[in-house]
Amino acid sequence: MEKSLRRITMTLINLLRTSWVGVSSNKLRAVLTTLGIIIGVASVISMQALGNGARAAVEGQFRFLGADSIQLSSRMLIDDGELKDPEKPLTFQDGLLMPQEVPLVERVEMSVNTSAKIRFGRSSFEQSIQGVTAGALNQIAGSGEVQPVGWPDGEPLNAEAFLQSGRFFTEAEVLEGAEVCILGSKTAYDLFGGDDAIGQTIHVGRESCEVIGVVVELESVDVSKRYREEHNLTFFMPVSTVINLLFEEEPRVFMTAIVKDVNRIDEAKKHIIDYLRNRHGVVADENGEYADDFDLTTRKDILGAQQEAAGTFALLLVAMAVVSLIVGGIGIMNVMMVSVTERTREIGVRLAMGARQRDIIAQFLVESALISAVGGVLGIVAGILSIPGAAALNSGNALLDPGSIPLSFGVAVLTGILFGLYPAVRAAHLDPIECLRYE
């Protein structure tokens, strides 16, 4: 048994040595032959990384949308190539009445965005203002996008962790349109320096409001985005207050409906659609179709669209990889055919001295596998090195999939073997006498 194993090992070593000599006898040709394999493997790895990055970016953008949440937004109209607000956008009253009219809805978080000049003493500047409901800090805490500076990794977040001083406004203050506000840490510093902001009155446009809270200094959970300061430039007011004081017309309101039972979210979605159609006077046309002026999105919808896009991307990836590898395989087959022709006398000598057909086949298959293996290794290196460049073209979103490395290498070697099979079989079936006569 031991002798048999040793003999097999020696045979494999000799076969590899002989094959390597055959491949390295013309290095330039061998390198050029591997280009197709290199491109195919590199494209698989880099495009897989781009796909993973795109999926991660989508998941990150909608991380705040829990399994029990339905996001609602006004459907924009296209007029002469320009986006315009619908005639009846989603309003504060739509969201306020929804829990009463749709029993499956527990509550509705709402927000509007605008800007205005804020002033305190000699400090005055244009400020982005977010009108939100009382649960806004809980939404921010649950988004997983930002955290207090120095927050321990893995430590759960809640709304209280985001307040440096004071408090957030209540649901009662949202309903009554109280003139109160909460400042981000940088906004508070720009207005008051190091002084206490709580209880101070500041001017917002032509109106005024009382500062009741200051948010702690925040940083992005993503380390690569921690240079940004927008998390600390926030300015929160009750959504009703912003609508009453800073808008002349009813603005579009963004909403997130929280349902009572996650298992009935599809049913809740249908009831919300019926409720909004009734509120907005949307009726079916003669074909039974509804021209809704709003859109509803759940995590299930996003994941479904994401999976569909991922499937399309995977097909594109497979097609590109197959084309590149076929081109590389044809190159390997052509080179091996040339090699068989150049080494006809060598093949004849080996056959005349007792070499079996399977020995000849094995030698040429190992040579083609070596060429494709070298191309696979170089393709893996090229693919990994190309990921930063690919990420730069995709807003920094590219994630290497470790599983794509052995898969790409295995496919590359298999390609070499498959396309090297015909030249190997042809070499093995040459007539030894004719081979020895070959000049």
CSV table of C-alpha atoms in Angstrom, one decimal:
chain,number,residue,atom,x,y,z
A,1,MET,CA,0.0,0.0,0.0
A,2,GLU,CA,2.8,2.4,1.0
A,3,LYS,CA,4.8,1.6,-2.2
A,4,SER,CA,1.7,2.1,-4.3
A,5,LEU,CA,1.0,5.4,-2.7
A,6,ARG,CA,4.7,6.5,-3.1
A,7,ARG,CA,4.6,5.4,-6.8
A,8,ILE,CA,1.5,7.4,-7.5
A,9,THR,CA,3.0,10.5,-5.7
A,10,MET,CA,6.2,10.2,-7.8
A,11,THR,CA,4.2,9.9,-11.0
A,12,LEU,CA,2.2,13.0,-10.1
A,13,ILE,CA,5.4,15.0,-9.3
A,14,ASN,CA,7.0,13.9,-12.6
A,15,LEU,CA,3.8,14.7,-14.5
A,16,LEU,CA,3.7,18.2,-12.9
A,17,ARG,CA,7.4,18.8,-13.6
A,18,THR,CA,7.1,17.7,-17.2
A,19,SER,CA,4.0,19.8,-17.7
A,20,TRP,CA,5.7,22.9,-16.1
A,21,VAL,CA,8.6,22.5,-18.5
A,22,GLY,CA,6.2,22.3,-21.4
A,23,VAL,CA,4.3,25.5,-20.3
A,24,SER,CA,7.4,27.5,-19.4
A,25,SER,CA,9.2,26.7,-22.7
A,26,ASN,CA,7.4,29.7,-24.2
A,27,LYS,CA,6.6,32.1,-21.3
A,28,LEU,CA,5.3,34.9,-23.4
A,29,ARG,CA,2.8,32.7,-25.2
A,30,ALA,CA,1.6,31.2,-21.9
A,31,VAL,CA,1.1,34.6,-20.3
A,32,LEU,CA,-0.9,35.9,-23.3
A,33,THR,CA,-3.0,32.8,-23.2
A,34,THR,CA,-4.0,33.4,-19.6
A,35,LEU,CA,-5.3,36.9,-20.3
A,36,GLY,CA,-8.9,35.7,-21.0
A,37,ILE,CA,-8.9,33.7,-17.8
A,38,ILE,CA,-7.5,36.7,-15.8
A,39,ILE,CA,-10.1,39.0,-17.2
A,40,GLY,CA,-12.9,36.5,-16.5
A,41,VAL,CA,-11.9,35.8,-12.9
A,42,ALA,CA,-11.2,39.5,-12.1
A,43,SER,CA,-14.6,40.5,-13.5
A,44,VAL,CA,-16.4,37.9,-11.4
A,45,ILE,CA,-14.7,39.0,-8.2
A,46,SER,CA,-15.0,42.8,-8.8
A,47,MET,CA,-18.6,42.6,-10.0
A,48,GLN,CA,-19.6,40.3,-7.1
A,49,ALA,CA,-18.1,43.0,-4.8
A,50,LEU,CA,-20.1,45.7,-6.5
A,51,GLY,CA,-23.3,43.7,-6.2
A,52,ASN,CA,-22.7,43.1,-2.5
A,53,GLY,CA,-22.0,46.8,-2.0
A,54,ALA,CA,-25.1,47.8,-3.8
A,55,ARG,CA,-27.2,45.4,-1.7
A,56,ALA,CA,-25.6,46.6,1.5
A,57,ALA,CA,-26.3,50.3,0.5
A,58,VAL,CA,-30.0,49.5,-0.1
A,59,GLU,CA,-30.3,47.7,3.2
A,60,GLY,CA,-28.6,50.6,5.0
A,61,GLN,CA,-30.9,53.2,3.5
A,62,PHE,CA,-34.0,51.2,4.6
A,63,ARG,CA,-32.6,49.9,7.9
A,64,PHE,CA,-34.8,52.3,9.8
A,65,LEU,CA,-37.9,50.6,8.2
A,66,GLY,CA,-38.8,47.9,10.7
A,67,ALA,CA,-40.8,44.7,9.9
A,68,ASP,CA,-43.8,46.4,11.4
A,69,SER,CA,-43.5,49.6,9.5
A,70,ILE,CA,-45.1,50.9,6.3
A,71,GLN,CA,-43.5,53.9,4.6
A,72,LEU,CA,-45.9,56.4,2.9
A,73,SER,CA,-44.9,59.1,0.5
A,74,SER,CA,-46.7,61.3,-2.1
A,75,ARG,CA,-46.4,60.1,-5.7
A,76,MET,CA,-44.7,62.8,-7.7
A,77,LEU,CA,-46.1,63.9,-11.1
A,78,ILE,CA,-44.1,64.3,-14.3
A,79,ASP,CA,-45.0,67.4,-16.3
A,80,ASP,CA,-42.8,68.3,-19.3
A,81,GLY,CA,-40.0,66.2,-17.9
A,82,GLU,CA,-40.1,67.9,-14.5
A,83,LEU,CA,-41.2,66.4,-11.2
A,84,LYS,CA,-44.1,68.2,-9.5
A,85,ASP,CA,-46.1,67.7,-6.4
A,86,PRO,CA,-49.4,65.9,-6.7
A,87,GLU,CA,-52.6,67.8,-6.5
A,88,LYS,CA,-53.4,66.2,-3.1
A,89,PRO,CA,-50.2,65.3,-1.3
A,90,LEU,CA,-50.1,63.4,1.9
A,91,THR,CA,-51.0,65.8,4.7
A,92,PHE,CA,-50.6,66.1,8.5
A,93,GLN,CA,-54.3,65.4,8.8
A,94,ASP,CA,-54.0,62.2,6.8
A,95,GLY,CA,-51.5,60.8,9.2
A,96,LEU,CA,-53.2,62.2,12.3
A,97,LEU,CA,-56.5,60.5,11.5
A,98,MET,CA,-55.1,57.2,10.2
A,99,PRO,CA,-54.9,55.3,13.6
A,100,GLN,CA,-58.5,56.2,14.2
A,101,GLU,CA,-59.7,55.1,10.8
A,102,VAL,CA,-57.4,52.1,10.3
A,103,PRO,CA,-57.6,49.9,13.5
A,104,LEU,CA,-54.5,47.9,12.5
A,105,VAL,CA,-52.3,51.0,12.7
A,106,GLU,CA,-50.9,51.8,16.1
A,107,ARG,CA,-49.4,55.2,15.3
A,108,VAL,CA,-48.0,57.3,12.5
A,109,GLU,CA,-44.6,59.0,12.6
A,110,MET,CA,-44.6,62.1,10.3
A,111,SER,CA,-41.9,64.5,9.1
A,112,VAL,CA,-41.5,67.5,6.8
A,113,ASN,CA,-38.3,69.3,5.8
A,114,THR,CA,-37.7,73.0,5.1
A,115,SER,CA,-35.2,75.7,5.9
A,116,ALA,CA,-35.3,79.2,7.5
A,117,LYS,CA,-33.0,81.8,9.0
A,118,ILE,CA,-32.5,81.3,12.7
A,119,ARG,CA,-31.2,84.0,15.0
A,120,PHE,CA,-30.1,84.5,18.6
A,121,GLY,CA,-28.4,87.7,19.6
A,122,ARG,CA,-25.7,88.3,17.0
A,123,SER,CA,-25.7,84.8,15.7
A,124,SER,CA,-27.7,84.3,12.5
A,125,PHE,CA,-27.6,81.8,9.7
A,126,GLU,CA,-29.7,79.7,7.3
A,127,GLN,CA,-30.7,76.4,8.9
A,128,SER,CA,-32.3,73.1,7.7
A,129,ILE,CA,-35.3,72.4,9.8
A,130,GLN,CA,-37.0,69.0,10.4
A,131,GLY,CA,-40.6,68.9,11.5
A,132,VAL,CA,-41.1,65.6,13.2
A,133,THR,CA,-43.3,63.7,15.7
A,134,ALA,CA,-42.6,62.7,19.2
A,135,GLY,CA,-41.1,59.4,18.3
A,136,ALA,CA,-38.4,60.8,16.0
A,137,LEU,CA,-35.5,60.1,18.4
A,138,ASN,CA,-36.6,56.4,18.7
A,139,GLN,CA,-36.5,56.2,14.9
A,140,ILE,CA,-33.0,57.7,14.8
A,141,ALA,CA,-31.9,55.2,17.5
A,142,GLY,CA,-33.4,52.3,15.6
A,143,SER,CA,-31.9,53.3,12.2
A,144,GLY,CA,-28.4,52.1,13.2
A,145,GLU,CA,-26.9,54.9,11.2
A,146,VAL,CA,-25.6,57.2,13.9
A,147,GLN,CA,-24.6,56.9,17.6
A,148,PRO,CA,-23.3,59.2,20.4
A,149,VAL,CA,-19.6,59.8,20.1
A,150,GLY,CA,-17.7,57.1,22.0
A,151,TRP,CA,-20.8,54.9,22.3
A,152,PRO,CA,-19.6,51.3,23.1
A,153,ASP,CA,-20.0,48.8,20.2
A,154,GLY,CA,-23.0,46.5,20.6
A,155,GLU,CA,-24.6,48.6,23.3
A,156,PRO,CA,-28.3,49.1,22.6
A,157,LEU,CA,-29.5,52.6,21.8
A,158,ASN,CA,-32.6,54.4,23.0
A,159,ALA,CA,-34.0,57.9,22.7
A,160,GLU,CA,-32.6,59.0,26.0
A,161,ALA,CA,-29.1,58.2,24.9
A,162,PHE,CA,-29.4,60.9,22.2
A,163,LEU,CA,-30.2,63.8,24.6
A,164,GLN,CA,-27.4,65.8,26.1
A,165,SER,CA,-29.7,68.1,28.1
A,166,GLY,CA,-33.4,68.9,28.3
A,167,ARG,CA,-36.1,66.8,26.8
A,168,PHE,CA,-37.8,66.0,23.5
A,169,PHE,CA,-41.3,67.3,22.8
A,170,THR,CA,-44.4,65.3,23.7
A,171,GLU,CA,-47.3,64.1,21.6
A,172,ALA,CA,-49.4,66.7,23.2
A,173,GLU,CA,-47.0,69.4,22.0
A,174,VAL,CA,-47.1,68.0,18.5
A,175,LEU,CA,-50.9,68.1,18.5
A,176,GLU,CA,-51.1,71.7,19.8
A,177,GLY,CA,-48.3,73.0,17.5
A,178,ALA,CA,-46.1,74.1,20.4
A,179,GLU,CA,-43.4,76.6,19.5
A,180,VAL,CA,-40.5,74.5,20.9
A,181,CYS,CA,-37.3,73.1,19.3
A,182,ILE,CA,-34.4,70.7,19.9
A,183,LEU,CA,-31.0,71.5,18.6
A,184,GLY,CA,-28.1,69.4,17.4
A,185,SER,CA,-24.8,69.8,19.3
A,186,LYS,CA,-23.2,71.9,16.5
A,187,THR,CA,-26.3,74.0,16.0
A,188,ALA,CA,-26.4,74.8,19.7
A,189,TYR,CA,-22.7,75.7,19.8
A,190,ASP,CA,-23.1,78.0,16.7
A,191,LEU,CA,-25.9,79.8,18.4
A,192,PHE,CA,-24.9,79.9,22.1
A,193,GLY,CA,-21.2,79.1,22.2
A,194,GLY,CA,-20.7,77.1,25.4
A,195,ASP,CA,-23.6,78.7,27.2
A,196,ASP,CA,-26.7,76.7,28.3
A,197,ALA,CA,-29.3,76.6,25.5
A,198,ILE,CA,-32.2,75.2,27.5
A,199,GLY,CA,-35.0,77.7,28.1
A,200,GLN,CA,-33.6,80.2,25.6
A,201,THR,CA,-35.8,81.8,23.0
A,202,ILE,CA,-34.6,81.9,19.4
A,203,HIS,CA,-36.1,83.4,16.2
A,204,VAL,CA,-37.0,81.1,13.4
A,205,GLY,CA,-37.9,83.2,10.3
A,206,ARG,CA,-40.4,85.7,11.6
A,207,GLU,CA,-41.5,83.4,14.5
A,208,SER,CA,-39.8,82.4,17.8
A,209,CYS,CA,-39.5,79.2,19.7
A,210,GLU,CA,-38.1,77.9,23.0
A,211,VAL,CA,-35.2,75.5,23.2
A,212,ILE,CA,-36.2,72.5,25.3
A,213,GLY,CA,-33.5,70.1,24.4
A,214,VAL,CA,-30.0,69.6,22.9
A,215,VAL,CA,-28.9,66.4,21.2
A,216,VAL,CA,-25.5,64.9,22.1
A,217,GLU,CA,-22.6,65.0,19.6
A,218,LEU,CA,-23.3,62.2,17.1
A,219,GLU,CA,-21.1,60.2,14.8
A,220,SER,CA,-21.8,57.9,11.9
A,221,VAL,CA,-21.7,54.2,12.7
A,222,ASP,CA,-19.9,53.7,9.4
A,223,VAL,CA,-16.3,54.7,10.2
A,224,SER,CA,-15.7,55.9,6.6
A,225,LYS,CA,-18.4,58.6,7.0
A,226,ARG,CA,-17.3,60.0,10.4
A,227,TYR,CA,-15.9,63.1,8.8
A,228,ARG,CA,-19.4,64.4,8.1
A,229,GLU,CA,-21.0,66.9,10.4
A,230,GLU,CA,-24.6,66.9,9.2
A,231,HIS,CA,-25.7,64.7,12.1
A,232,ASN,CA,-24.8,67.5,14.6
A,233,LEU,CA,-26.4,70.3,12.5
A,234,THR,CA,-30.0,69.2,13.2
A,235,PHE,CA,-32.9,71.4,14.2
A,236,PHE,CA,-36.1,69.6,15.3
A,237,MET,CA,-39.5,71.2,15.8
A,238,PRO,CA,-43.0,69.6,16.0
A,239,VAL,CA,-44.2,68.7,12.5
A,240,SER,CA,-47.5,70.7,13.1
A,241,THR,CA,-45.5,73.7,14.2
A,242,VAL,CA,-43.3,73.7,11.1
A,243,ILE,CA,-46.4,73.4,8.9
A,244,ASN,CA,-48.3,76.2,10.6
A,245,LEU,CA,-45.4,78.7,10.9
A,246,LEU,CA,-43.1,78.0,7.9
A,247,PHE,CA,-45.3,76.9,5.1
A,248,GLU,CA,-47.9,79.0,3.2
A,249,GLU,CA,-49.5,75.9,1.5
A,250,GLU,CA,-50.0,72.4,2.8
A,251,PRO,CA,-46.6,70.6,2.3
A,252,ARG,CA,-45.9,67.0,1.4
A,253,VAL,CA,-45.6,65.0,4.6
A,254,PHE,CA,-43.5,61.8,4.8
A,255,MET,CA,-45.1,59.1,7.0
A,256,THR,CA,-44.2,55.8,8.6
A,257,ALA,CA,-47.2,53.8,9.8
A,258,ILE,CA,-46.5,51.4,12.7
A,259,VAL,CA,-48.8,48.4,12.6
A,260,LYS,CA,-50.0,46.6,15.7
A,261,ASP,CA,-49.4,43.1,14.3
A,262,VAL,CA,-46.5,42.4,12.0
A,263,ASN,CA,-48.2,39.3,10.7
A,264,ARG,CA,-51.1,41.4,9.4
A,265,ILE,CA,-48.9,44.0,7.7
A,266,ASP,CA,-50.2,43.2,4.2
A,267,GLU,CA,-53.8,43.5,5.5
A,268,ALA,CA,-52.9,46.8,7.1
A,269,LYS,CA,-51.4,48.0,3.9
A,270,LYS,CA,-54.7,47.3,2.0
A,271,HIS,CA,-56.7,49.1,4.6
A,272,ILE,CA,-54.4,52.2,4.5
A,273,ILE,CA,-54.7,52.3,0.7
A,274,ASP,CA,-58.5,52.2,1.0
A,275,TYR,CA,-58.4,54.9,3.7
A,276,LEU,CA,-56.2,57.2,1.6
A,277,ARG,CA,-58.2,56.6,-1.6
A,278,ASN,CA,-61.3,57.7,0.3
A,279,ARG,CA,-59.5,60.7,1.8
A,280,HIS,CA,-58.1,61.8,-1.6
A,281,GLY,CA,-61.2,61.0,-3.7
A,282,VAL,CA,-59.3,58.5,-5.8
A,283,VAL,CA,-61.8,56.3,-7.7
A,284,ALA,CA,-61.4,53.5,-10.2
A,285,ASP,CA,-61.5,54.2,-13.9
A,286,GLU,CA,-63.5,52.2,-16.5
A,287,ASN,CA,-60.8,49.5,-16.4
A,288,GLY,CA,-60.9,49.2,-12.6
A,289,GLU,CA,-57.5,50.9,-12.3
A,290,TYR,CA,-56.7,53.5,-9.6
A,291,ALA,CA,-54.5,56.5,-10.3
A,292,ASP,CA,-53.2,56.7,-6.7
A,293,ASP,CA,-51.3,59.9,-5.6
A,294,PHE,CA,-49.3,58.1,-2.9
A,295,ASP,CA,-46.9,55.1,-2.6
A,296,LEU,CA,-46.6,52.6,0.2
A,297,THR,CA,-43.5,50.6,0.9
A,298,THR,CA,-42.7,47.8,3.3
A,299,ARG,CA,-39.5,46.0,4.1
A,300,LYS,CA,-41.0,43.0,2.3
A,301,ASP,CA,-41.5,45.1,-0.9
A,302,ILE,CA,-37.9,46.3,-0.7
A,303,LEU,CA,-36.5,42.9,-0.2
A,304,GLY,CA,-38.5,41.6,-3.1
A,305,ALA,CA,-37.3,44.3,-5.4
A,306,GLN,CA,-33.8,43.8,-4.1
A,307,GLN,CA,-33.9,40.0,-4.8
A,308,GLU,CA,-35.2,40.6,-8.3
A,309,ALA,CA,-32.4,43.1,-9.0
A,310,ALA,CA,-29.9,40.7,-7.4
A,311,GLY,CA,-31.1,37.9,-9.7
A,312,THR,CA,-30.8,40.1,-12.8
A,313,PHE,CA,-27.3,41.2,-11.7
A,314,ALA,CA,-26.3,37.6,-11.1
A,315,LEU,CA,-27.4,36.7,-14.6
A,316,LEU,CA,-25.4,39.5,-16.1
A,317,LEU,CA,-22.4,38.5,-14.0
A,318,VAL,CA,-22.7,34.9,-15.1
A,319,ALA,CA,-23.0,36.0,-18.8
A,320,MET,CA,-19.9,38.2,-18.6
A,321,ALA,CA,-17.9,35.6,-16.8
A,322,VAL,CA,-18.9,32.8,-19.2
A,323,VAL,CA,-18.0,35.0,-22.2
A,324,SER,CA,-14.6,35.9,-20.7
A,325,LEU,CA,-13.8,32.3,-19.7
A,326,ILE,CA,-14.9,30.9,-23.1
A,327,VAL,CA,-12.6,33.4,-24.8
A,328,GLY,CA,-9.8,32.3,-22.4
A,329,GLY,CA,-10.6,28.7,-22.9
A,330,ILE,CA,-10.5,29.0,-26.7
A,331,GLY,CA,-7.1,30.7,-26.3
A,332,ILE,CA,-5.9,27.8,-24.2
A,333,MET,CA,-7.2,25.3,-26.8
A,334,ASN,CA,-5.4,27.1,-29.6
A,335,VAL,CA,-2.1,27.2,-27.8
A,336,MET,CA,-2.4,23.6,-26.8
A,337,MET,CA,-3.1,22.7,-30.5
A,338,VAL,CA,0.0,24.6,-31.5
A,339,SER,CA,2.0,22.9,-28.7
A,340,VAL,CA,0.8,19.4,-30.0
A,341,THR,CA,2.0,20.3,-33.5
A,342,GLU,CA,5.4,21.6,-32.3
A,343,ARG,CA,6.0,18.6,-30.1
A,344,THR,CA,4.8,15.9,-32.5
A,345,ARG,CA,8.2,14.2,-32.5
A,346,GLU,CA,8.4,14.3,-28.7
A,347,ILE,CA,4.9,12.6,-28.6
A,348,GLY,CA,6.0,10.0,-31.1
A,349,VAL,CA,9.2,9.2,-29.1
A,350,ARG,CA,7.1,8.8,-25.9
A,351,LEU,CA,4.6,6.6,-27.6
A,352,ALA,CA,7.3,4.5,-29.2
A,353,MET,CA,8.9,4.0,-25.8
A,354,GLY,CA,5.8,2.6,-24.3
A,355,ALA,CA,3.9,5.6,-23.0
A,356,ARG,CA,0.1,5.0,-22.9
A,357,GLN,CA,-2.5,7.2,-24.4
A,358,ARG,CA,-3.8,8.2,-21.0
A,359,ASP,CA,-0.2,9.3,-20.1
A,360,ILE,CA,-0.2,11.7,-23.1
A,361,ILE,CA,-3.7,12.9,-22.2
A,362,ALA,CA,-2.8,13.5,-18.6
A,363,GLN,CA,0.3,15.5,-19.5
A,364,PHE,CA,-1.5,17.9,-21.8
A,365,LEU,CA,-4.5,18.2,-19.5
A,366,VAL,CA,-2.1,19.1,-16.6
A,367,GLU,CA,-0.4,21.7,-18.9
A,368,SER,CA,-3.7,23.4,-19.7
A,369,ALA,CA,-4.8,23.2,-16.1
A,370,LEU,CA,-1.5,24.9,-15.0
A,371,ILE,CA,-2.0,27.7,-17.5
A,372,SER,CA,-5.6,28.3,-16.3
A,373,ALA,CA,-4.6,28.0,-12.7
A,374,VAL,CA,-1.9,30.7,-13.1
A,375,GLY,CA,-4.5,32.8,-14.9
A,376,GLY,CA,-6.9,32.2,-12.0
A,377,VAL,CA,-4.4,33.3,-9.4
A,378,LEU,CA,-3.5,36.4,-11.4
A,379,GLY,CA,-7.2,37.1,-12.0
A,380,ILE,CA,-8.0,36.8,-8.2
A,381,VAL,CA,-5.2,39.3,-7.5
A,382,ALA,CA,-6.4,41.7,-10.2
A,383,GLY,CA,-10.0,41.4,-9.0
A,384,ILE,CA,-9.1,42.2,-5.4
A,385,LEU,CA,-6.9,45.1,-6.5
A,386,SER,CA,-9.7,46.5,-8.7
A,387,ILE,CA,-12.3,46.6,-5.9
A,388,PRO,CA,-11.3,50.1,-4.6
A,389,GLY,CA,-11.5,51.5,-8.1
A,390,ALA,CA,-14.8,49.8,-8.6
A,391,ALA,CA,-16.0,51.2,-5.3
A,392,ALA,CA,-15.1,54.7,-6.3
A,393,LEU,CA,-17.4,54.4,-9.3
A,394,ASN,CA,-20.2,53.1,-7.0
A,395,SER,CA,-20.2,55.7,-4.3
A,396,GLY,CA,-17.8,53.7,-2.2
A,397,ASN,CA,-20.0,50.6,-2.1
A,398,ALA,CA,-18.1,47.4,-2.8
A,399,LEU,CA,-17.8,44.4,-0.5
A,400,LEU,CA,-15.5,41.4,-1.3
A,401,ASP,CA,-17.3,38.1,-1.1
A,402,PRO,CA,-14.6,35.6,0.2
A,403,GLY,CA,-16.6,32.7,-1.4
A,404,SER,CA,-16.1,34.2,-4.8
A,405,ILE,CA,-12.3,33.5,-4.6
A,406,PRO,CA,-12.3,29.7,-4.5
A,407,LEU,CA,-15.3,29.6,-6.8
A,408,SER,CA,-13.6,31.7,-9.5
A,409,PHE,CA,-10.3,29.7,-9.2
A,410,GLY,CA,-12.2,26.4,-9.5
A,411,VAL,CA,-14.1,27.6,-12.6
A,412,ALA,CA,-10.9,28.8,-14.1
A,413,VAL,CA,-9.1,25.5,-13.7
A,414,LEU,CA,-12.2,23.6,-14.9
A,415,THR,CA,-12.2,25.8,-18.0
A,416,GLY,CA,-8.6,25.0,-18.7
A,417,ILE,CA,-9.3,21.2,-18.4
A,418,LEU,CA,-12.4,21.3,-20.6
A,419,PHE,CA,-10.8,23.3,-23.4
A,420,GLY,CA,-7.5,21.3,-23.1
A,421,LEU,CA,-9.3,18.0,-23.5
A,422,TYR,CA,-9.6,18.0,-27.3
A,423,PRO,CA,-5.9,18.8,-27.9
A,424,ALA,CA,-4.9,16.2,-25.3
A,425,VAL,CA,-7.0,13.5,-26.9
A,426,ARG,CA,-5.8,14.4,-30.4
A,427,ALA,CA,-2.2,14.2,-29.2
A,428,ALA,CA,-2.8,10.8,-27.6
A,429,HIS,CA,-4.2,9.3,-30.8
A,430,LEU,CA,-1.3,10.3,-33.1
A,431,ASP,CA,0.4,7.5,-35.0
A,432,PRO,CA,3.9,7.0,-33.4
A,433,ILE,CA,5.5,6.2,-36.8
A,434,GLU,CA,4.1,9.3,-38.5
A,435,CYS,CA,5.2,11.3,-35.5
A,436,LEU,CA,8.8,10.1,-35.8
A,437,ARG,CA,8.8,11.0,-39.5
A,438,TYR,CA,7.5,14.5,-38.7
A,439,GLU,CA,10.0,17.4,-39.4
